[in-house]
Rosetta silent file (secondary structure, phi, psi, omega in degrees, C-alpha in Angstrom):
SEQUENCE: MSSTVHSGAPDLDRDAIDYEKIKDPGHGNTPAAWTGVFLMLLGGTILSIGFVMGIDIITYVGLAVFVAGPIVGLIMRAAGKGKPRS
SCORE:     score description
SCORE:     0.000 S_00000001
   1 L     0.000  128.175  179.065    0.000    0.000    0.000 S_00000001
   2 L  -102.123  151.611  178.886    1.435    3.354   -0.977 S_00000001
   3 L  -121.984  144.364  178.235    0.698    6.598    0.728 S_00000001
   4 L   -81.310  140.558 -179.370    0.680   10.051   -0.750 S_00000001
   5 E  -106.282  124.739  174.156    3.031   12.537    0.803 S_00000001
   6 E  -122.161  130.239  177.111    1.866   16.101    1.451 S_00000001
   7 L    56.951   31.448  176.001    4.133   18.624    3.146 S_00000001
   8 L    82.816   -1.115 -179.368    6.700   15.943    3.940 S_00000001
   9 E  -119.367  134.115  179.369    4.326   13.772    6.018 S_00000001
  10 E   -69.203  147.320  176.422    2.660   10.579    4.758 S_00000001
  11 L   -67.083  151.371  178.366   -1.123   10.477    4.748 S_00000001
  12 L   -74.858  148.027  171.317   -2.809    8.416    7.459 S_00000001
  13 L   -82.777   97.986 -172.926   -4.303    5.032    6.679 S_00000001
  14 H   -67.681  -18.104  177.874   -7.870    5.972    7.598 S_00000001
  15 H   -74.019  -21.462 -176.991   -9.011    2.330    7.575 S_00000001
  16 H   -88.550   -4.146 -177.187   -6.740    1.561   10.552 S_00000001
  17 L   -92.048  128.241  176.308   -8.283    4.226   12.815 S_00000001
  18 L   -90.311   93.894 -174.206  -10.939    3.113   15.299 S_00000001
  19 H   -67.784  -29.318  178.143  -13.141    6.209   15.274 S_00000001
  20 H   -66.943  -36.549 -178.271  -15.533    4.868   17.927 S_00000001
  21 H   -71.174  -34.928 -176.402  -12.680    4.436   20.392 S_00000001
  22 H   -98.531    3.840 -177.946  -11.301    7.951   19.902 S_00000001
  23 L   -59.463  -47.593 -179.958  -14.669    9.724   19.597 S_00000001
  24 L  -133.523   87.584 -179.144  -14.743   10.763   23.259 S_00000001
  25 L   -70.212  -14.182  177.816  -11.408   10.231   24.998 S_00000001
  26 L    67.257   51.416 -177.670  -12.724   11.964   28.142 S_00000001
  27 L   -73.352   70.055  172.401   -9.797   14.278   28.700 S_00000001
  28 L    75.641   19.582  178.709  -10.627   15.257   32.242 S_00000001
  29 L   -82.920   62.781 -179.608  -14.164   16.449   31.657 S_00000001
  30 L  -135.253  157.605  176.886  -15.201   15.479   35.172 S_00000001
  31 H   -58.469  -35.522 -179.837  -15.969   17.429   38.345 S_00000001
  32 H   -64.507  -44.902 -179.012  -12.851   15.981   39.985 S_00000001
  33 H   -67.430  -44.631 -179.548  -10.550   17.166   37.206 S_00000001
  34 H   -64.297  -39.225  179.324  -12.124   20.616   36.945 S_00000001
  35 H   -65.616  -44.635  178.838  -11.969   21.126   40.713 S_00000001
  36 H   -60.635  -45.421 -179.742   -8.326   20.088   40.865 S_00000001
  37 H   -67.126  -42.405  179.073   -7.331   22.365   38.005 S_00000001
  38 H   -60.161  -44.351  179.755   -9.360   25.291   39.370 S_00000001
  39 H   -63.844  -37.576  178.777   -7.704   24.989   42.782 S_00000001
  40 H   -67.968  -39.768  176.883   -4.260   24.866   41.188 S_00000001
  41 H   -65.485  -43.878  178.379   -4.995   27.975   39.093 S_00000001
  42 H   -62.450  -45.453  178.941   -6.394   29.806   42.116 S_00000001
  43 H   -62.212  -41.455  177.778   -3.432   28.755   44.254 S_00000001
  44 H   -64.190  -37.516  177.926   -0.953   29.860   41.590 S_00000001
  45 H   -66.357  -47.696  179.398   -2.656   33.229   41.337 S_00000001
  46 H   -62.615  -43.384  179.437   -2.670   33.767   45.110 S_00000001
  47 H   -59.918  -44.279 -179.286    0.930   32.550   45.357 S_00000001
  48 H   -63.792  -43.818  179.295    2.038   34.950   42.617 S_00000001
  49 H   -62.581  -45.428  178.930    0.291   37.911   44.201 S_00000001
  50 H   -62.863  -38.231 -179.106    1.789   37.126   47.604 S_00000001
  51 H   -68.206  -44.627 -178.779    5.260   36.692   46.128 S_00000001
  52 H   -66.571  -39.093  179.943    5.155   39.947   44.166 S_00000001
  53 H   -77.254  -15.214  179.381    3.780   41.884   47.150 S_00000001
  54 L    76.220   25.716  179.964    6.353   40.290   49.448 S_00000001
  55 L  -104.883  109.344 -173.256    3.763   39.072   51.966 S_00000001
  56 H   -59.918  -42.422 -175.336    4.830   35.653   53.211 S_00000001
  57 H   -62.868  -39.469  178.255    1.466   34.557   54.627 S_00000001
  58 H   -67.641  -39.181  178.012   -0.316   35.127   51.282 S_00000001
  59 H   -60.377  -45.332 -178.054    2.468   33.284   49.468 S_00000001
  60 H   -71.560  -33.258  174.864    2.148   30.265   51.766 S_00000001
  61 H   -64.278  -44.116  177.553   -1.654   30.269   51.554 S_00000001
  62 H   -61.382  -40.791  177.691   -1.369   30.238   47.754 S_00000001
  63 H   -63.721  -41.058  179.455    1.128   27.395   47.918 S_00000001
  64 H   -65.137  -41.804  178.604   -1.191   25.419   50.196 S_00000001
  65 H   -65.888  -40.501  178.587   -4.158   25.924   47.863 S_00000001
  66 H   -60.826  -46.342 -179.669   -2.004   24.928   44.885 S_00000001
  67 H   -68.015  -30.420  179.541   -0.834   21.714   46.579 S_00000001
  68 H   -70.463  -23.471 -177.247   -4.403   20.928   47.678 S_00000001
  69 H   -53.963  -60.090 -179.946   -5.631   20.934   44.057 S_00000001
  70 H   -66.187  -30.795  178.760   -4.393   17.502   42.953 S_00000001
  71 H   -66.219  -46.049  178.106   -5.101   16.021   46.378 S_00000001
  72 H   -63.832  -39.756  177.148   -8.729   17.169   46.272 S_00000001
  73 H   -59.908  -42.762  178.824   -8.978   15.922   42.670 S_00000001
  74 H   -67.723  -39.603  177.797   -7.765   12.470   43.673 S_00000001
  75 H   -63.624  -42.787  179.180  -10.127   12.342   46.648 S_00000001
  76 H   -65.838  -36.974  177.266  -13.048   13.333   44.415 S_00000001
  77 H   -64.037  -40.817  177.969  -12.066   10.696   41.853 S_00000001
  78 H   -65.155  -27.870  179.393  -12.020    8.079   44.601 S_00000001
  79 H   -83.826    0.938  176.085  -15.487    9.270   45.640 S_00000001
  80 H    97.057   10.618 -179.060  -16.792    8.589   42.138 S_00000001
  81 H   -97.088    4.761 -178.842  -16.706   12.111   40.673 S_00000001
  82 L  -116.152 -174.677  177.952  -13.907   11.374   38.211 S_00000001
  83 L   -73.405  128.684  179.577  -13.315    9.205   35.177 S_00000001
  84 L   -66.777  146.660  177.497  -13.389    5.529   36.187 S_00000001
  85 L   -70.870  142.688 -179.901  -10.181    3.588   35.699 S_00000001
  86 L  -100.413    0.000    0.000  -10.233    1.199   32.786 S_00000001
């Protein structure tokens, strides 16, 4: 089987792709994932503000919120709010 080359890259063999399997990969579209990411963004913002202002307590609060993000996400996943393991 020959493949046509466009822009230096061979075309994909579209018959070999399982479109049903890749239709919805579920890239973190769960409450657990969104909560974890939101907490990390919030923590990073608070941490940055505290660091720039030179206020240690705000910096450490931001760091604590940032570190809590993935922990809360994992706890929520264990509670059934995340993508089930396959």
